[in-house]
PDB file of C-alpha atoms in Angstrom:
ATOM      1  CA  PHE N 288       0.000   0.000   0.000  1.00  0.00           C
ATOM      2  CA  PRO N 289       1.239   3.547  -0.754  1.00  0.00           C
ATOM      3  CA  VAL N 290       2.374   5.548   2.242  1.00  0.00           C
ATOM      4  CA  THR N 291       0.953   9.063   2.577  1.00  0.00           C
ATOM      5  CA  ILE N 292       3.336  11.541   4.193  1.00  0.00           C
ATOM      6  CA  LYS N 293       1.772  14.624   5.764  1.00  0.00           C
ATOM      7  CA  VAL N 294       4.048  17.628   5.604  1.00  0.00           C
ATOM      8  CA  ILE N 295       3.643  19.856   8.609  1.00  0.00           C
ATOM      9  CA  GLY N 296       4.804  23.460   8.149  1.00  0.00           C
ATOM     10  CA  LEU N 297       6.399  25.646  10.723  1.00  0.00           C
ATOM     11  CA  ASN N 298       4.149  26.736  13.539  1.00  0.00           C
ATOM     12  CA  GLU N 299       4.898  30.345  14.425  1.00  0.00           C
ATOM     13  CA  ASP N 300       3.517  30.038  17.956  1.00  0.00           C
ATOM     14  CA  ILE N 301       5.706  27.048  18.727  1.00  0.00           C
ATOM     15  CA  VAL N 302       8.791  28.745  17.303  1.00  0.00           C
ATOM     16  CA  LYS N 303       8.124  31.874  19.367  1.00  0.00           C
ATOM     17  CA  GLN N 304       7.551  29.822  22.513  1.00  0.00           C
ATOM     18  CA  LYS N 305      10.915  28.150  21.984  1.00  0.00           C
ATOM     19  CA  GLN N 306      12.527  31.531  21.437  1.00  0.00           C
ATOM     20  CA  SER N 307      11.090  32.832  24.715  1.00  0.00           C
ATOM     21  CA  ILE N 308      12.285  29.772  26.617  1.00  0.00           C
ATOM     22  CA  PHE N 309      15.807  30.001  25.185  1.00  0.00           C
ATOM     23  CA  LEU N 310      16.006  33.749  25.847  1.00  0.00           C
ATOM     24  CA  ALA N 311      14.828  33.225  29.446  1.00  0.00           C
ATOM     25  CA  GLN N 312      17.617  30.673  29.805  1.00  0.00           C
ATOM     26  CA  ASN N 313      20.067  33.130  28.222  1.00  0.00           C
ATOM     27  CA  LYS N 314      20.616  30.728  25.334  1.00  0.00           C
ATOM     28  CA  VAL N 315      20.685  33.478  22.734  1.00  0.00           C
ATOM     29  CA  ASP N 316      22.217  31.410  19.951  1.00  0.00           C
ATOM     30  CA  LYS N 317      19.451  28.824  20.189  1.00  0.00           C
ATOM     31  CA  ALA N 318      16.800  31.549  20.198  1.00  0.00           C
ATOM     32  CA  ILE N 319      18.373  33.021  17.078  1.00  0.00           C
ATOM     33  CA  LYS N 320      18.313  29.628  15.350  1.00  0.00           C
ATOM     34  CA  GLU N 321      14.608  29.323  16.075  1.00  0.00           C
ATOM     35  CA  ALA N 322      13.951  32.783  14.630  1.00  0.00           C
ATOM     36  CA  GLU N 323      16.066  31.923  11.578  1.00  0.00           C
ATOM     37  CA  LYS N 324      13.763  28.989  10.827  1.00  0.00           C
ATOM     38  CA  LEU N 325      10.998  31.464  10.044  1.00  0.00           C
ATOM     39  CA  THR N 326      13.178  33.890   8.053  1.00  0.00           C
ATOM     40  CA  THR N 327      14.560  30.985   6.016  1.00  0.00           C
ATOM     41  CA  ALA N 328      11.122  29.562   5.311  1.00  0.00           C
ATOM     42  CA  TYR N 329       9.605  33.002   4.573  1.00  0.00           C
ATOM     43  CA  PRO N 330      12.481  35.234   3.361  1.00  0.00           C
ATOM     44  CA  GLN N 331      10.166  38.074   2.260  1.00  0.00           C
ATOM     45  CA  ASN N 332       8.170  38.206   5.487  1.00  0.00           C
ATOM     46  CA  THR N 333       9.346  41.444   7.092  1.00  0.00           C
ATOM     47  CA  ARG N 334       7.654  40.669  10.398  1.00  0.00           C
ATOM     48  CA  TYR N 335       9.788  37.566  10.880  1.00  0.00           C
ATOM     49  CA  ILE N 336      12.904  39.467   9.836  1.00  0.00           C
ATOM     50  CA  GLY N 337      12.033  42.171  12.352  1.00  0.00           C
ATOM     51  CA  GLN N 338      11.583  39.641  15.138  1.00  0.00           C
ATOM     52  CA  LEU N 339      15.048  38.242  14.455  1.00  0.00           C
ATOM     53  CA  ALA N 340      16.492  41.756  14.318  1.00  0.00           C
ATOM     54  CA  ASP N 341      14.931  42.506  17.703  1.00  0.00           C
ATOM     55  CA  ILE N 342      16.663  39.508  19.253  1.00  0.00           C
ATOM     56  CA  TYR N 343      20.003  40.670  17.860  1.00  0.00           C
ATOM     57  CA  LEU N 344      19.420  44.237  19.067  1.00  0.00           C
ATOM     58  CA  SER N 345      18.323  43.179  22.556  1.00  0.00           C
ATOM     59  CA  ASN N 346      21.484  41.129  22.942  1.00  0.00           C
ATOM     60  CA  GLY N 347      24.055  43.677  21.894  1.00  0.00           C
ATOM     61  CA  LYS N 348      24.397  42.594  18.272  1.00  0.00           C
ATOM     62  CA  GLU N 349      23.551  45.986  16.774  1.00  0.00           C
ATOM     63  CA  GLU N 350      25.305  45.536  13.429  1.00  0.00           C
ATOM     64  CA  LYS N 351      23.550  42.243  12.700  1.00  0.00           C
ATOM     65  CA  ALA N 352      20.266  43.840  13.686  1.00  0.00           C
ATOM     66  CA  ASN N 353      20.905  46.816  11.401  1.00  0.00           C
ATOM     67  CA  GLU N 354      21.658  44.510   8.476  1.00  0.00           C
ATOM     68  CA  LEU N 355      18.228  42.992   8.939  1.00  0.00           C
ATOM     69  CA  TYR N 356      16.499  46.362   9.281  1.00  0.00           C
ATOM     70  CA  ARG N 357      18.095  47.371   5.975  1.00  0.00           C
ATOM     71  CA  LYS N 358      16.920  44.123   4.455  1.00  0.00           C
ATOM     72  CA  ILE N 359      13.394  45.002   5.567  1.00  0.00           C
ATOM     73  CA  LEU N 360      13.725  48.373   3.815  1.00  0.00           C
ATOM     74  CA  SER N 361      14.896  46.656   0.630  1.00  0.00           C
ATOM     75  CA  ILE N 362      11.580  44.783   0.673  1.00  0.00           C
ATOM     76  CA  GLU N 363       9.398  47.570   2.119  1.00  0.00           C
ATOM     77  CA  PRO N 364      11.113  50.968   1.651  1.00  0.00           C
ATOM     78  CA  ASP N 365       8.553  52.785   3.818  1.00  0.00           C
ATOM     79  CA  ASN N 366       8.545  50.297   6.691  1.00  0.00           C
ATOM     80  CA  GLY N 367       8.268  52.648   9.649  1.00  0.00           C
ATOM     81  CA  TYR N 368       9.475  50.106  12.189  1.00  0.00           C
ATOM     82  CA  ALA N 369      12.803  49.598  10.388  1.00  0.00           C
ATOM     83  CA  LEU N 370      13.215  53.313   9.684  1.00  0.00           C
ATOM     84  CA  LEU N 371      12.710  54.116  13.351  1.00  0.00           C
ATOM     85  CA  ALA N 372      15.173  51.427  14.469  1.00  0.00           C
ATOM     86  CA  LEU N 373      17.868  52.805  12.169  1.00  0.00           C
ATOM     87  CA  ALA N 374      17.090  56.365  13.233  1.00  0.00           C
ATOM     88  CA  ASP N 375      17.671  55.359  16.861  1.00  0.00           C
ATOM     89  CA  ASP N 376      20.949  53.678  15.905  1.00  0.00           C
ATOM     90  CA  TYR N 377      22.238  56.775  14.121  1.00  0.00           C
ATOM     91  CA  ARG N 378      21.277  58.931  17.110  1.00  0.00           C
ATOM     92  CA  ASN N 379      23.225  56.628  19.427  1.00  0.00           C
ATOM     93  CA  LYS N 380      26.226  56.878  17.091  1.00  0.00           C
ATOM     94  CA  LYS N 381      25.862  60.691  17.033  1.00  0.00           C
ATOM     95  CA  ASN N 382      25.425  60.678  13.283  1.00  0.00           C
ATOM     96  CA  TYR N 383      22.816  63.400  13.505  1.00  0.00           C
ATOM     97  CA  THR N 384      22.433  63.956   9.764  1.00  0.00           C
ATOM     98  CA  GLU N 385      21.290  60.375   9.200  1.00  0.00           C
ATOM     99  CA  TRP N 386      19.293  60.475  12.420  1.00  0.00           C
ATOM    100  CA  PHE N 387      17.283  63.330  10.947  1.00  0.00           C
ATOM    101  CA  ASN N 388      16.964  61.705   7.513  1.00  0.00           C
ATOM    102  CA  TYR N 389      15.631  58.439   8.888  1.00  0.00           C
ATOM    103  CA  THR N 390      13.358  60.233  11.355  1.00  0.00           C
ATOM    104  CA  LEU N 391      11.893  62.294   8.504  1.00  0.00           C
ATOM    105  CA  ALA N 392      11.312  59.120   6.485  1.00  0.00           C
ATOM    106  CA  ALA N 393       9.665  57.495   9.517  1.00  0.00           C
ATOM    107  CA  ALA N 394       7.407  60.546   9.945  1.00  0.00           C
ATOM    108  CA  LYS N 395       6.183  60.071   6.378  1.00  0.00           C
ATOM    109  CA  SER N 396       5.696  56.311   6.718  1.00  0.00           C
ATOM    110  CA  PRO N 397       2.110  55.050   6.461  1.00  0.00           C
ATOM    111  CA  THR N 398       2.976  51.936   8.486  1.00  0.00           C
ATOM    112  CA  LEU N 399       4.161  53.572  11.724  1.00  0.00           C
ATOM    113  CA  ASP N 400       1.795  54.597  14.516  1.00  0.00           C
ATOM    114  CA  VAL N 401       1.528  58.304  15.224  1.00  0.00           C
ATOM    115  CA  LYS N 402       2.680  58.036  18.857  1.00  0.00           C
ATOM    116  CA  SER N 403       6.007  56.542  17.779  1.00  0.00           C
ATOM    117  CA  LYS N 404       6.348  59.208  15.105  1.00  0.00           C
ATOM    118  CA  LEU N 405       5.688  62.024  17.559  1.00  0.00           C
ATOM    119  CA  ARG N 406       8.124  60.593  20.090  1.00  0.00           C
ATOM    120  CA  THR N 407      11.042  60.405  17.692  1.00  0.00           C
ATOM    121  CA  CYS N 408      10.240  63.737  15.995  1.00  0.00           C
ATOM    122  CA  ILE N 409      10.055  65.537  19.349  1.00  0.00           C
ATOM    123  CA  GLU N 410      13.425  64.021  20.269  1.00  0.00           C
ATOM    124  CA  VAL N 411      14.943  65.671  17.191  1.00  0.00           C
ATOM    125  CA  ILE N 412      13.090  68.957  17.742  1.00  0.00           C
ATOM    126  CA  SER N 413      14.261  69.101  21.369  1.00  0.00           C
ATOM    127  CA  SER N 414      17.861  68.150  20.597  1.00  0.00           C
ATOM    128  CA  ASN N 415      19.297  71.446  19.270  1.00  0.00           C
ATOM    129  CA  GLN N 416      21.915  69.423  17.378  1.00  0.00           C
ATOM    130  CA  PHE N 417      21.535  71.217  14.057  1.00  0.00           C
ATOM    131  CA  GLY N 418      22.609  74.779  14.789  1.00  0.00           C
ATOM    132  CA  ASP N 419      21.234  77.315  12.321  1.00  0.00           C
ATOM    133  CA  GLU N 420      19.344  74.535  10.529  1.00  0.00           C
ATOM    134  CA  GLN N 421      17.411  73.438  13.628  1.00  0.00           C
ATOM    135  CA  LYS N 422      14.333  75.574  12.987  1.00  0.00           C
ATOM    136  CA  ASN N 423      14.081  74.486   9.343  1.00  0.00           C
ATOM    137  CA  LYS N 424      14.418  70.825  10.284  1.00  0.00           C
ATOM    138  CA  ASN N 425      11.777  71.188  12.999  1.00  0.00           C
ATOM    139  CA  TYR N 426       9.295  72.543  10.480  1.00  0.00           C
ATOM    140  CA  GLN N 427      10.163  69.794   7.994  1.00  0.00           C
ATOM    141  CA  LEU N 428       9.348  67.126  10.551  1.00  0.00           C
ATOM    142  CA  ALA N 429       6.159  68.751  11.808  1.00  0.00           C
ATOM    143  CA  LYS N 430       4.827  69.382   8.302  1.00  0.00           C
ATOM    144  CA  ALA N 431       5.644  65.818   7.267  1.00  0.00           C
ATOM    145  CA  LEU N 432       3.629  64.588  10.240  1.00  0.00           C
ATOM    146  CA  THR N 433       0.592  66.681   9.326  1.00  0.00           C
ATOM    147  CA  GLN N 434       0.747  65.441   5.740  1.00  0.00           C
ATOM    148  CA  ALA N 435       1.068  61.790   6.714  1.00  0.00           C
ATOM    149  CA  ASN N 436      -1.361  61.950   9.663  1.00  0.00           C
ATOM    150  CA  ALA N 437      -3.760  64.750   8.823  1.00  0.00           C
ATOM    151  CA  ASP N 438      -6.502  63.152  10.923  1.00  0.00           C
ATOM    152  CA  GLU N 439      -4.471  63.343  14.141  1.00  0.00           C
ATOM    153  CA  ALA N 440      -4.930  66.487  16.244  1.00  0.00           C
ATOM    154  CA  ALA N 441      -1.542  66.037  17.918  1.00  0.00           C
ATOM    155  CA  THR N 442       0.326  66.586  14.661  1.00  0.00           C
ATOM    156  CA  TRP N 443      -1.406  69.914  14.025  1.00  0.00           C
ATOM    157  CA  MET N 444      -0.787  70.928  17.637  1.00  0.00           C
ATOM    158  CA  LEU N 445       2.933  70.249  17.251  1.00  0.00           C
ATOM    159  CA  LEU N 446       3.110  72.409  14.131  1.00  0.00           C
ATOM    160  CA  GLY N 447       1.064  75.090  15.889  1.00  0.00           C
ATOM    161  CA  ASP N 448       3.453  75.033  18.839  1.00  0.00           C
ATOM    162  CA  LEU N 449       6.425  75.591  16.516  1.00  0.00           C
ATOM    163  CA  TYR N 450       4.743  78.595  14.919  1.00  0.00           C
ATOM    164  CA  ALA N 451       3.815  79.979  18.346  1.00  0.00           C
ATOM    165  CA  GLN N 452       7.402  79.615  19.578  1.00  0.00           C
ATOM    166  CA  ASP N 453       8.437  81.514  16.466  1.00  0.00           C
ATOM    167  CA  THR N 454       5.883  84.250  17.333  1.00  0.00           C
ATOM    168  CA  LYS N 455       3.948  83.478  14.142  1.00  0.00           C
ATOM    169  CA  PHE N 456       0.648  83.515  15.977  1.00  0.00           C
ATOM    170  CA  LYS N 457      -1.596  83.780  12.930  1.00  0.00           C
ATOM    171  CA  GLU N 458      -0.103  80.621  11.450  1.00  0.00           C
ATOM    172  CA  ALA N 459      -0.173  78.958  14.864  1.00  0.00           C
ATOM    173  CA  HIS N 460      -3.876  79.721  15.260  1.00  0.00           C
ATOM    174  CA  GLU N 461      -4.575  78.142  11.868  1.00  0.00           C
ATOM    175  CA  GLN N 462      -2.962  74.868  12.964  1.00  0.00           C
ATOM    176  CA  TYR N 463      -4.771  74.844  16.321  1.00  0.00           C
ATOM    177  CA  GLU N 464      -8.044  75.451  14.485  1.00  0.00           C
ATOM    178  CA  LYS N 465      -7.429  72.311  12.428  1.00  0.00           C
ATOM    179  CA  ALA N 466      -6.657  70.384  15.600  1.00  0.00           C
ATOM    180  CA  ALA N 467      -9.869  71.632  17.229  1.00  0.00           C
ATOM    181  CA  ILE N 468     -11.949  70.340  14.316  1.00  0.00           C
ATOM    182  CA  ILE N 469     -10.491  66.875  14.844  1.00  0.00           C
ATOM    183  CA  GLU N 470     -10.527  66.908  18.649  1.00  0.00           C
ATOM    184  CA  PRO N 471     -12.977  69.592  19.853  1.00  0.00           C
ATOM    185  CA  GLY N 472     -12.981  68.347  23.438  1.00  0.00           C
ATOM    186  CA  ASN N 473      -9.274  69.056  23.965  1.00  0.00           C
ATOM    187  CA  TYR N 474      -9.019  72.021  26.350  1.00  0.00           C
ATOM    188  CA  SER N 475      -5.350  72.681  25.552  1.00  0.00           C
ATOM    189  CA  ILE N 476      -6.137  73.388  21.913  1.00  0.00           C
ATOM    190  CA  TRP N 477      -8.700  76.072  22.743  1.00  0.00           C
ATOM    191  CA  ARG N 478      -6.435  77.643  25.329  1.00  0.00           C
ATOM    192  CA  GLN N 479      -3.676  77.933  22.728  1.00  0.00           C
ATOM    193  CA  MET N 480      -6.107  79.473  20.240  1.00  0.00           C
ATOM    194  CA  VAL N 481      -7.132  82.096  22.787  1.00  0.00           C
ATOM    195  CA  ILE N 482      -3.493  82.881  23.591  1.00  0.00           C
ATOM    196  CA  CYS N 483      -2.799  83.391  19.887  1.00  0.00           C
ATOM    197  CA  ASN N 484      -5.746  85.767  19.628  1.00  0.00           C
ATOM    198  CA  SER N 485      -4.443  87.683  22.609  1.00  0.00           C
ATOM    199  CA  GLU N 486      -0.971  88.005  21.074  1.00  0.00           C
ATOM    200  CA  LEU N 487      -2.517  89.159  17.799  1.00  0.00           C
ATOM    201  CA  ARG N 488      -4.928  91.486  19.624  1.00  0.00           C
ATOM    202  CA  ASP N 489      -7.636  90.014  17.451  1.00  0.00           C
ATOM    203  CA  ASN N 490     -10.625  90.634  19.679  1.00  0.00           C
ATOM    204  CA  GLN N 491     -13.156  89.691  17.034  1.00  0.00           C
ATOM    205  CA  GLN N 492     -11.679  86.229  16.622  1.00  0.00           C
ATOM    206  CA  MET N 493     -11.281  85.999  20.380  1.00  0.00           C
ATOM    207  CA  LEU N 494     -15.027  86.437  20.819  1.00  0.00           C
ATOM    208  CA  LYS N 495     -15.766  83.695  18.312  1.00  0.00           C
ATOM    209  CA  ASP N 496     -13.286  81.251  19.834  1.00  0.00           C
ATOM    210  CA  CYS N 497     -14.342  81.932  23.406  1.00  0.00           C
ATOM    211  CA  GLU N 498     -18.005  81.566  22.509  1.00  0.00           C
ATOM    212  CA  ARG N 499     -17.349  78.113  21.060  1.00  0.00           C
ATOM    213  CA  ALA N 500     -15.035  77.154  23.911  1.00  0.00           C
ATOM    214  CA  ILE N 501     -17.605  78.136  26.564  1.00  0.00           C
ATOM    215  CA  GLU N 502     -20.123  75.777  24.979  1.00  0.00           C
ATOM    216  CA  LEU N 503     -17.602  72.967  25.307  1.00  0.00           C
ATOM    217  CA  PHE N 504     -16.133  73.970  28.683  1.00  0.00           C
ATOM    218  CA  PRO N 505     -18.840  75.850  30.599  1.00  0.00           C
ATOM    219  CA  ASN N 506     -16.915  75.665  33.877  1.00  0.00           C
ATOM    220  CA  GLU N 507     -13.619  77.100  32.617  1.00  0.00           C
ATOM    221  CA  ALA N 508     -13.203  80.677  33.866  1.00  0.00           C
ATOM    222  CA  LEU N 509     -10.412  81.430  31.379  1.00  0.00           C
ATOM    223  CA  PHE N 510     -12.754  81.639  28.404  1.00  0.00           C
ATOM    224  CA  TYR N 511     -15.282  83.844  30.229  1.00  0.00           C
ATOM    225  CA  ALA N 512     -12.512  86.256  31.199  1.00  0.00           C
ATOM    226  CA  TYR N 513     -11.136  86.553  27.675  1.00  0.00           C
ATOM    227  CA  TYR N 514     -14.640  86.871  26.203  1.00  0.00           C
ATOM    228  CA  THR N 515     -15.521  89.709  28.585  1.00  0.00           C
ATOM    229  CA  PHE N 516     -12.244  91.516  27.924  1.00  0.00           C
ATOM    230  CA  SER N 517     -12.628  91.265  24.128  1.00  0.00           C
ATOM    231  CA  ALA N 518     -16.238  92.396  24.210  1.00  0.00           C
ATOM    232  CA  GLN N 519     -15.216  95.462  26.229  1.00  0.00           C
ATOM    233  CA  GLN N 520     -12.417  96.246  23.775  1.00  0.00           C
ATOM    234  CA  LEU N 521     -14.950  96.086  20.934  1.00  0.00           C
ATOM    235  CA  LYS N 522     -17.348  98.268  22.943  1.00  0.00           C
ATOM    236  CA  GLN N 523     -19.893  95.469  23.021  1.00  0.00           C
ATOM    237  CA  TYR N 524     -20.775  96.237  26.598  1.00  0.00           C
ATOM    238  CA  GLN N 525     -24.037  94.347  26.918  1.00  0.00           C
ATOM    239  CA  PRO N 526     -22.552  90.980  25.831  1.00  0.00           C
ATOM    240  CA  ALA N 527     -19.661  91.647  28.243  1.00  0.00           C
ATOM    241  CA  ILE N 528     -22.108  92.297  31.102  1.00  0.00           C
ATOM    242  CA  ASP N 529     -24.212  89.257  30.204  1.00  0.00           C
ATOM    243  CA  MET N 530     -21.187  87.018  30.119  1.00  0.00           C
ATOM    244  CA  ALA N 531     -19.811  88.426  33.372  1.00  0.00           C
ATOM    245  CA  LEU N 532     -23.144  87.710  35.057  1.00  0.00           C
ATOM    246  CA  SER N 533     -23.612  84.243  33.581  1.00  0.00           C
TER     247      SER N 533
END
C-alpha cells in the first residue's frame, strides 16, 4: 500500500515559545536559530525578519540587527518600524544627519503609529543638534507629520506650537483650528487658540473662539474672562455684562 506523508509546516507560535524559553535561559544562539527557521522559510516576510532583528538588538548585536532592518527596507522601503530602528541607531552613534533623515522618512511612513512618530520627531526637535538649521528641520518634521497623519490632532498641535514659539501667531492659530476640528474636546487646543488671539490682539476672533469654547467647557473661567475683555475692547458692553453675570 502507498504511504501518505503529511508535511507539517512551521508553527509560528511554537517557534516563538521556543525563542522565549531560550532567551529566558540566556541561550541566545538557540533563540536566534529558532527565529532563523521562520526567516529561512519566509524570506520576504518582514515581520519575521524584524523579530530576528529585535533579538540581535536586545542582545548587543547591533550591526547584525541593522543589516536585517536594511533588508526590511529593501523589501518595504517605507517600513516605519525599520526606519525608526535605524534612526535610533544613528542617534546613538551621534550621526545626527542620518538620524534626521531616517526620522523624517519614519514621519512620512504610512505603516508607523503616530505616537512613535511624535516621540522620535520631538526628540529631534528638542535636541538642538543642528545649529542654524534646527528651525528648518523642525518645520520639515512637523509638516511631514501633518501630511502623513492629517486626521491626528496632535500633529497639528505640534506644528502650531512651533509657529507659536516663532511668534507666528496667525499661522499657529490656523494649525490649532485644524486640531480643534479633529478633537474639539481638547481644552489645551482652545487655550492655545485664545493665547494666539491675545498676542494678535484680534478681539473679534477671540469672541468667536471663546463663545465656542464656553459651549464645550462651561466651567472654565479662562474663556469667560477673555470673552468679557474682548467684548469690552470692541465696545460690546451688553454681551460683556451678560457674560460676566452668567
